[in-house]
Short mmCIF file of N, CA and C in Angstrom, two decimals:
data_model
loop_
_atom_site.label_atom_id
_atom_site.label_comp_id
_atom_site.label_asym_id
_atom_site.label_seq_id
_atom_site.Cartn_x
_atom_site.Cartn_y
_atom_site.Cartn_z
N MET A 27 110.09 99.57 105.87
CA MET A 27 110.41 99.76 107.09
C MET A 27 111.53 99.78 107.73
N LYS A 28 112.22 98.56 106.67
CA LYS A 28 114.09 98.58 106.82
C LYS A 28 115.52 99.49 106.57
N ASP A 29 114.23 100.60 105.70
CA ASP A 29 114.93 101.77 105.81
C ASP A 29 114.75 102.45 106.33
N ARG A 30 113.77 102.82 107.28
CA ARG A 30 113.61 103.48 108.55
C ARG A 30 114.40 103.00 109.60
N ILE A 31 114.52 102.01 109.69
CA ILE A 31 115.88 100.81 111.06
C ILE A 31 117.01 101.33 110.29
N ARG A 32 117.13 101.69 109.67
CA ARG A 32 118.42 101.60 109.17
C ARG A 32 118.74 103.41 109.11
N GLU A 33 118.26 104.18 108.54
CA GLU A 33 117.85 105.48 109.30
C GLU A 33 118.23 105.66 110.85
N VAL A 34 117.47 105.11 111.31
CA VAL A 34 117.69 105.37 113.07
C VAL A 34 118.99 105.44 113.48
N MET A 35 119.48 103.82 112.63
CA MET A 35 121.00 103.02 113.02
C MET A 35 121.73 104.44 112.08
N GLU A 36 121.43 104.99 111.25
CA GLU A 36 122.64 106.49 111.05
C GLU A 36 122.77 107.23 111.81
N SER A 37 121.55 108.01 112.47
CA SER A 37 121.41 108.99 112.93
C SER A 37 122.16 108.72 113.86
N LEU A 38 122.38 107.23 114.68
CA LEU A 38 122.97 106.94 116.01
C LEU A 38 124.10 107.08 115.77
N GLN A 39 124.89 106.78 114.55
CA GLN A 39 125.83 107.24 113.87
C GLN A 39 126.95 105.36 114.30
N MET A 40 126.11 103.85 113.92
CA MET A 40 126.26 102.72 115.05
C MET A 40 126.02 101.53 113.88
N SER A 41 127.20 101.43 113.78
CA SER A 41 127.73 99.81 113.10
C SER A 41 126.31 99.12 113.11
N GLN A 42 126.21 98.11 111.90
CA GLN A 42 124.83 97.56 112.02
C GLN A 42 124.96 96.21 113.62
N LYS A 43 126.69 95.84 113.53
CA LYS A 43 126.51 95.51 114.51
C LYS A 43 126.49 95.66 116.01
N ASP A 44 126.84 97.48 116.19
CA ASP A 44 126.63 98.08 117.53
C ASP A 44 125.52 97.93 117.83
N PHE A 45 124.28 99.12 116.48
CA PHE A 45 123.05 98.47 116.57
C PHE A 45 122.04 97.95 117.19
N ALA A 46 122.52 96.20 116.38
CA ALA A 46 122.32 94.89 117.01
C ALA A 46 122.33 94.67 118.22
N GLN A 47 123.51 94.59 119.41
CA GLN A 47 124.24 94.69 120.40
C GLN A 47 123.27 95.85 121.35
N PHE A 48 123.13 96.74 120.92
CA PHE A 48 122.41 98.13 121.77
C PHE A 48 120.97 98.04 121.97
N THR A 49 119.73 97.13 120.75
CA THR A 49 119.03 97.27 120.98
C THR A 49 118.29 95.59 121.25
N GLY A 50 119.20 94.87 121.17
CA GLY A 50 119.00 93.54 121.57
C GLY A 50 118.36 91.96 120.33
N ILE A 51 118.54 93.47 119.25
CA ILE A 51 118.30 92.81 118.22
C ILE A 51 119.39 91.56 117.46
N SER A 52 119.40 90.18 117.58
CA SER A 52 120.28 89.25 116.99
C SER A 52 121.28 89.67 115.33
N GLU A 53 122.47 89.90 115.60
CA GLU A 53 123.00 90.55 114.26
C GLU A 53 122.48 89.83 112.93
N GLY A 54 122.15 88.50 113.29
CA GLY A 54 121.94 87.63 111.79
C GLY A 54 120.22 87.97 111.37
N SER A 55 119.47 88.27 112.36
CA SER A 55 118.30 89.23 112.59
C SER A 55 117.96 90.68 111.88
N LEU A 56 119.03 90.76 111.77
CA LEU A 56 119.19 92.93 111.53
C LEU A 56 119.85 92.45 109.84
N SER A 57 120.28 91.55 109.80
CA SER A 57 121.37 91.69 108.62
C SER A 57 119.89 90.84 107.71
N GLY A 58 119.04 90.34 107.88
CA GLY A 58 118.54 89.84 107.45
C GLY A 58 117.42 90.43 106.22
N ILE A 59 116.87 91.65 107.58
CA ILE A 59 116.27 92.35 107.57
C ILE A 59 116.48 93.21 106.46
N PHE A 60 117.62 93.77 106.56
CA PHE A 60 118.78 94.08 105.49
C PHE A 60 118.41 94.14 104.09
N ASN A 61 118.75 92.36 104.28
CA ASN A 61 119.22 91.89 102.96
C ASN A 61 117.98 91.47 102.19
N ASP A 62 116.68 91.21 103.11
CA ASP A 62 115.05 91.10 102.07
C ASP A 62 115.20 89.78 102.58
N ARG A 63 115.96 89.50 103.34
CA ARG A 63 115.70 88.24 103.58
C ARG A 63 114.28 87.35 104.86
N THR A 64 114.12 88.78 105.54
CA THR A 64 112.95 88.57 106.68
C THR A 64 112.73 90.38 106.74
N ARG A 65 110.94 89.34 107.49
CA ARG A 65 110.78 91.30 108.33
C ARG A 65 110.89 91.86 108.97
N PRO A 66 110.94 92.94 109.92
CA PRO A 66 110.85 92.99 111.36
C PRO A 66 110.02 92.53 111.88
N THR A 67 109.58 91.89 112.85
CA THR A 67 108.83 91.28 113.47
C THR A 67 107.83 92.44 115.00
N VAL A 68 107.27 92.76 115.64
CA VAL A 68 107.31 93.47 116.54
C VAL A 68 108.21 93.70 117.25
N GLN A 69 108.11 92.05 117.76
CA GLN A 69 109.66 92.03 119.36
C GLN A 69 110.92 92.85 118.46
N MET A 70 110.77 92.90 117.35
CA MET A 70 112.18 93.76 117.37
C MET A 70 111.58 95.15 117.18
N ILE A 71 110.76 95.96 116.96
CA ILE A 71 110.31 97.51 116.99
C ILE A 71 109.95 97.35 118.30
N GLU A 72 109.47 96.88 118.83
CA GLU A 72 109.06 97.23 120.73
C GLU A 72 110.48 97.37 121.18
N SER A 73 112.18 96.65 120.90
CA SER A 73 112.91 96.73 121.58
C SER A 73 113.72 97.66 121.02
N ILE A 74 114.23 98.55 119.84
CA ILE A 74 114.25 99.72 119.30
C ILE A 74 113.20 100.40 119.88
N HIS A 75 112.08 100.38 120.27
CA HIS A 75 111.40 101.73 121.36
C HIS A 75 111.82 101.88 122.71
N ASP A 76 111.81 100.32 123.16
CA ASP A 76 112.45 100.23 124.38
C ASP A 76 113.52 100.89 124.42
N ARG A 77 114.87 100.67 124.21
CA ARG A 77 115.80 101.31 123.89
C ARG A 77 115.63 102.38 123.04
N LEU A 78 114.69 102.84 122.77
CA LEU A 78 115.20 104.28 122.31
C LEU A 78 113.39 104.82 122.25
N PRO A 79 113.02 105.47 122.83
CA PRO A 79 111.44 106.09 123.42
C PRO A 79 111.23 107.38 122.75
N ASN A 80 112.53 108.15 122.35
CA ASN A 80 112.46 108.92 121.42
C ASN A 80 111.83 109.47 119.94
N ILE A 81 112.34 107.42 119.52
CA ILE A 81 111.36 107.09 118.44
C ILE A 81 110.37 107.23 117.85
N SER A 82 109.32 107.88 117.51
CA SER A 82 108.13 107.31 117.07
C SER A 82 107.79 106.27 116.57
N VAL A 83 106.96 106.20 116.94
CA VAL A 83 106.23 103.97 116.47
C VAL A 83 105.84 104.25 115.01
N GLU A 84 105.39 105.49 115.58
CA GLU A 84 104.51 105.51 114.22
C GLU A 84 104.96 105.48 113.10
N TRP A 85 106.32 106.46 113.04
CA TRP A 85 106.88 107.41 111.71
C TRP A 85 108.01 105.44 111.51
N LEU A 86 107.95 104.94 112.61
CA LEU A 86 109.26 103.34 112.63
C LEU A 86 108.30 102.09 111.65
N LEU A 87 107.25 102.24 111.95
CA LEU A 87 106.06 101.01 111.39
C LEU A 87 105.57 100.84 110.05
N PHE A 88 105.06 102.72 109.36
CA PHE A 88 104.59 102.83 108.87
C PHE A 88 105.00 104.07 107.42
N GLY A 89 106.05 104.84 108.21
CA GLY A 89 106.41 106.25 108.12
C GLY A 89 105.75 107.36 108.05
N ILE A 90 104.61 107.55 109.22
CA ILE A 90 103.64 108.74 109.37
C ILE A 90 103.89 109.33 110.15
N GLY A 91 104.45 111.04 109.78
CA GLY A 91 104.91 111.88 110.93
C GLY A 91 106.71 111.96 110.79
N SER A 92 107.22 112.29 112.33
CA SER A 92 109.18 112.42 111.72
C SER A 92 109.26 111.75 112.32
N MET A 93 110.46 111.51 112.57
CA MET A 93 111.26 110.37 113.34
C MET A 93 111.38 110.27 114.85
N TYR A 94 111.90 111.39 115.16
CA TYR A 94 111.17 111.71 116.45
C TYR A 94 110.02 112.51 117.69
N LYS A 95 109.44 111.93 118.35
CA LYS A 95 107.95 112.43 118.92
C LYS A 95 108.56 114.06 119.59
N LYS A 96 107.24 114.61 118.97
CA LYS A 96 107.82 116.12 119.52
C LYS A 96 107.77 115.98 121.32
N ASN A 97 107.95 116.98 121.48
CA ASN A 97 108.72 117.12 123.31
C ASN A 97 108.10 118.37 123.16
N ASP A 98 107.41 118.59 124.40
CA ASP A 98 106.55 119.82 124.47
C ASP A 98 107.67 120.12 125.20
N ASP A 99 108.58 120.60 126.17
CA ASP A 99 109.44 120.95 126.70
C ASP A 99 111.09 121.58 125.87
N ASN A 100 111.09 120.89 124.63
CA ASN A 100 112.31 120.32 123.42
C ASN A 100 111.86 120.70 121.99
N ASP A 101 111.94 121.79 121.48
CA ASP A 101 111.26 121.06 120.21
C ASP A 101 112.22 120.45 119.54
N THR A 102 114.20 120.84 119.79
CA THR A 102 114.96 119.99 118.94
C THR A 102 115.16 117.66 119.61
N PRO A 103 115.15 117.42 118.67
CA PRO A 103 114.98 115.62 118.80
C PRO A 103 116.06 115.51 119.91
N SER A 104 116.15 114.14 120.37
CA SER A 104 116.89 114.25 121.02
C SER A 104 117.88 112.90 121.03
N LEU A 105 119.07 112.66 120.58
CA LEU A 105 119.74 111.55 119.70
C LEU A 105 120.17 110.38 121.24
N GLU A 106 119.82 111.30 122.54
CA GLU A 106 120.50 110.39 123.32
C GLU A 106 119.59 108.78 123.89
N PRO A 107 120.40 108.01 123.93
CA PRO A 107 119.37 106.48 123.95
C PRO A 107 118.64 106.18 125.03
N ASN A 108 117.76 105.81 125.65
CA ASN A 108 117.31 105.16 126.76
C ASN A 108 118.17 103.87 127.45
N VAL A 109 119.32 103.36 128.55
CA VAL A 109 120.87 103.18 128.45
C VAL A 109 120.30 102.78 130.16
N VAL A 110 118.58 102.49 129.43
CA VAL A 110 118.28 101.22 130.98
C VAL A 110 118.82 99.91 130.75
N ASP A 111 119.09 99.10 131.97
CA ASP A 111 119.31 98.09 131.87
C ASP A 111 118.09 97.23 132.03
N HIS A 112 117.69 96.24 131.02
CA HIS A 112 116.17 95.80 131.56
C HIS A 112 116.52 94.60 132.25
N SER A 113 117.49 93.92 132.16
CA SER A 113 117.67 92.81 132.73
C SER A 113 117.86 92.90 134.68
N VAL A 114 117.97 94.36 135.00
CA VAL A 114 117.86 94.79 136.43
C VAL A 114 116.70 94.54 136.38
N VAL A 115 115.30 95.96 135.63
CA VAL A 115 114.88 95.88 135.98
C VAL A 115 113.69 94.65 136.07
N SER A 116 113.16 94.78 136.85
CA SER A 116 111.66 93.63 137.38
C SER A 116 111.20 93.29 136.70
N THR A 117 110.25 92.15 135.96
CA THR A 117 109.36 92.18 134.96
C THR A 117 107.82 93.18 134.86
N SER A 118 107.93 92.61 136.34
CA SER A 118 106.62 93.06 136.50
C SER A 118 106.54 94.48 136.60
N HIS A 119 107.87 95.21 137.15
CA HIS A 119 107.60 96.58 137.20
C HIS A 119 107.89 97.04 136.19
N SER A 120 108.53 97.07 134.84
CA SER A 120 108.52 97.16 133.30
C SER A 120 107.63 97.23 132.71
N LEU A 121 106.64 96.00 132.88
CA LEU A 121 105.28 96.33 132.62
C LEU A 121 104.06 96.76 133.16
N GLN A 122 104.09 97.58 133.93
CA GLN A 122 102.73 97.83 134.62
C GLN A 122 103.90 99.81 134.36
N GLN A 123 104.48 100.09 134.00
CA GLN A 123 105.42 101.66 134.01
C GLN A 123 105.15 101.63 132.12
N ALA A 124 105.59 100.64 131.12
CA ALA A 124 105.83 100.69 129.94
C ALA A 124 104.70 100.77 129.76
N PRO A 125 103.58 101.38 128.29
CA PRO A 125 102.60 100.70 127.75
C PRO A 125 102.88 99.77 126.48
N SER A 126 102.22 98.71 126.11
CA SER A 126 103.33 97.98 125.33
C SER A 126 102.65 98.61 122.89
N LEU A 127 103.42 98.59 122.80
CA LEU A 127 103.13 98.91 121.26
C LEU A 127 101.95 99.31 121.00
N PHE A 128 101.36 97.89 121.28
CA PHE A 128 99.51 98.64 120.92
C PHE A 128 99.11 99.19 121.56
N GLU A 129 99.31 99.00 123.03
CA GLU A 129 98.28 99.81 123.44
C GLU A 129 98.47 101.59 123.11
N SER A 130 99.97 101.85 122.78
CA SER A 130 100.04 103.24 122.61
C SER A 130 99.68 103.74 121.00
N GLN A 131 99.35 102.53 120.31
CA GLN A 131 98.98 103.08 118.98
C GLN A 131 97.40 102.59 119.19
N GLN A 132 96.60 101.97 119.76
CA GLN A 132 95.24 101.94 120.04
C GLN A 132 95.16 103.53 120.78
N ARG A 133 95.74 103.63 121.83
CA ARG A 133 94.95 105.15 122.50
C ARG A 133 94.87 106.01 120.97
N THR A 134 96.17 105.75 120.19
CA THR A 134 96.05 107.08 119.77
C THR A 134 94.62 107.01 118.63
N SER A 135 94.72 106.07 118.41
CA SER A 135 94.04 105.32 117.21
C SER A 135 92.25 105.91 117.60
N ASN A 136 92.25 105.84 118.79
CA ASN A 136 90.83 105.71 119.65
C ASN A 136 90.78 107.23 119.82
N ASN A 137 91.60 108.13 119.84
CA ASN A 137 91.58 109.33 120.40
C ASN A 137 91.51 110.37 119.27
N SER A 138 91.32 109.78 117.72
CA SER A 138 92.01 110.63 116.37
C SER A 138 90.18 110.00 115.76
N ALA A 139 89.90 109.14 116.43
CA ALA A 139 88.40 108.71 115.58
C ALA A 139 87.08 109.32 116.22
N PRO A 140 86.14 109.63 115.00
CA PRO A 140 85.26 110.50 115.65
C PRO A 140 84.19 108.88 116.25
N GLN A 141 83.73 109.47 117.09
CA GLN A 141 82.64 108.27 117.78
C GLN A 141 81.53 108.08 117.28
N GLN A 142 81.22 107.20 116.97
CA GLN A 142 80.10 107.03 116.38
C GLN A 142 79.10 105.75 116.88
N SER A 143 77.67 106.23 116.93
CA SER A 143 76.34 104.88 117.29
C SER A 143 76.65 103.74 116.76
N CYS A 144 76.03 102.91 117.26
CA CYS A 144 75.68 101.32 116.83
C CYS A 144 74.71 101.59 115.76
N SER A 145 73.93 102.04 115.94
CA SER A 145 73.24 102.80 114.82
C SER A 145 73.29 103.63 113.84
N GLU A 146 74.62 103.79 113.85
CA GLU A 146 75.10 104.12 112.41
C GLU A 146 75.12 103.62 111.09
N GLU A 147 75.98 102.41 112.21
CA GLU A 147 76.65 101.50 111.49
C GLU A 147 75.34 100.37 111.07
N LYS A 148 75.27 100.05 109.98
CA LYS A 148 74.76 99.31 109.47
C LYS A 148 75.22 98.55 108.37
N THR A 149 75.48 97.37 108.06
CA THR A 149 76.34 96.74 106.83
C THR A 149 75.05 96.11 105.94
N VAL A 150 75.28 96.32 104.82
CA VAL A 150 73.90 95.25 104.13
C VAL A 150 74.79 94.40 103.15
N ILE A 151 74.16 93.29 103.31
CA ILE A 151 74.91 92.46 103.01
C ILE A 151 73.84 91.56 101.76
N LYS A 152 74.78 91.39 100.46
CA LYS A 152 73.95 91.08 99.54
C LYS A 152 74.88 88.93 98.92
N TYR A 153 73.15 88.65 98.92
CA TYR A 153 74.03 87.66 98.80
C TYR A 153 73.61 87.51 97.23
N ILE A 154 74.59 86.26 96.53
CA ILE A 154 74.74 86.61 94.97
C ILE A 154 74.38 84.70 94.67
N ASP A 155 73.72 84.46 94.17
CA ASP A 155 73.42 83.44 93.95
C ASP A 155 74.45 82.72 92.92
N LYS A 156 74.90 81.67 93.10
CA LYS A 156 76.04 80.96 91.93
C LYS A 156 74.78 80.37 90.94
N PRO A 157 75.48 79.73 90.19
CA PRO A 157 74.09 78.79 88.73
C PRO A 157 74.91 77.81 89.91
N GLU A 158 74.11 76.52 89.80
CA GLU A 158 74.35 75.13 90.12
C GLU A 158 75.17 73.90 89.26
N ARG A 159 76.43 74.29 90.08
CA ARG A 159 77.05 73.21 89.14
C ARG A 159 76.93 71.68 88.85
N LYS A 160 77.47 71.70 87.96
CA LYS A 160 76.82 70.16 87.74
C LYS A 160 78.19 69.44 86.49
N ILE A 161 78.55 68.46 87.33
CA ILE A 161 79.46 67.75 86.78
C ILE A 161 79.59 67.30 85.50
N THR A 162 80.72 67.30 84.60
CA THR A 162 80.34 67.16 83.21
C THR A 162 81.20 66.21 82.48
N GLU A 163 82.62 65.16 83.07
CA GLU A 163 82.81 64.27 83.48
C GLU A 163 84.08 63.26 84.24
N ILE A 164 83.93 62.55 84.20
CA ILE A 164 84.73 62.67 85.49
C ILE A 164 85.77 60.98 84.28
N ARG A 165 87.18 61.42 84.75
CA ARG A 165 88.49 60.97 84.23
C ARG A 165 89.13 59.74 85.74
N ILE A 166 89.41 58.81 84.96
CA ILE A 166 90.49 57.87 86.46
C ILE A 166 91.42 57.62 85.44
N PHE A 167 92.83 57.16 86.02
CA PHE A 167 93.67 57.17 85.41
C PHE A 167 94.58 55.72 86.22
N TYR A 168 95.01 54.98 85.69
CA TYR A 168 95.23 53.77 86.08
C TYR A 168 96.85 53.92 85.83
N ASP A 169 97.76 52.62 87.06
CA ASP A 169 99.24 52.85 86.62
C ASP A 169 99.81 52.44 85.35
N ASP A 170 99.35 51.95 84.82
CA ASP A 170 99.63 50.95 83.02
C ASP A 170 99.33 52.19 81.84
N GLN A 171 99.14 53.62 82.07
CA GLN A 171 99.60 54.41 82.20
C GLN A 171 97.86 54.94 80.95
N THR A 172 96.68 54.29 81.22
CA THR A 172 95.32 54.05 80.28
C THR A 172 94.78 54.59 81.03
N TRP A 173 93.63 55.22 80.35
CA TRP A 173 92.56 56.30 81.62
C TRP A 173 90.94 55.26 80.80
N GLU A 174 89.67 56.08 81.94
CA GLU A 174 88.77 55.71 81.67
C GLU A 174 87.90 57.51 81.63
N THR A 175 86.97 58.05 81.15
CA THR A 175 86.09 58.91 80.76
C THR A 175 85.19 58.11 81.38
N PHE A 176 83.98 59.40 82.04
CA PHE A 176 82.97 58.55 82.31
C PHE A 176 82.10 60.08 82.20
N GLU A 177 81.30 60.14 81.62
CA GLU A 177 80.27 61.25 81.45
C GLU A 177 78.43 61.03 81.56
N PRO A 178 78.10 62.36 82.48
CA PRO A 178 76.52 61.66 83.41
C PRO A 178 75.95 61.68 81.82
N LYS A 179 74.59 60.76 81.95
CA LYS A 179 73.31 60.90 81.14
C LYS A 179 72.98 62.46 81.27
N ARG A 180 72.26 62.47 80.04
CA ARG A 180 71.57 64.02 80.47
C ARG A 180 69.64 63.94 80.33
#
């Protein structure tokens, strides 16, 4: 995923510092991702998606598909970032309009998955009997560097 984040950053021709400021990710967190000290969080992916809605979240997370979402009216990807100042937009307004990262993935997975009835889904659970375990010996160690071993009678 770090390579795809770097690819987005390079496609925008931004330095690491500029990209961090643009997306609202701390410079230290971004540096940690690129140096394999940390992994990207969902919040980081959401902030990238908020600022760059033309980037495919599925590609960013899993590497599936193309980097850019397909536009119906234009086949060429737009590199123009979404420059909405999120500090001015009210929280309730932005939450109502923009679906979260998980909602958009859930919609795509629900649309592509075939519908199955509950009667078709039967899970067979096998119970494997384990042989009964028995104590073979107990050892007690003392602070004077001695020990005792106890074995059960058979």
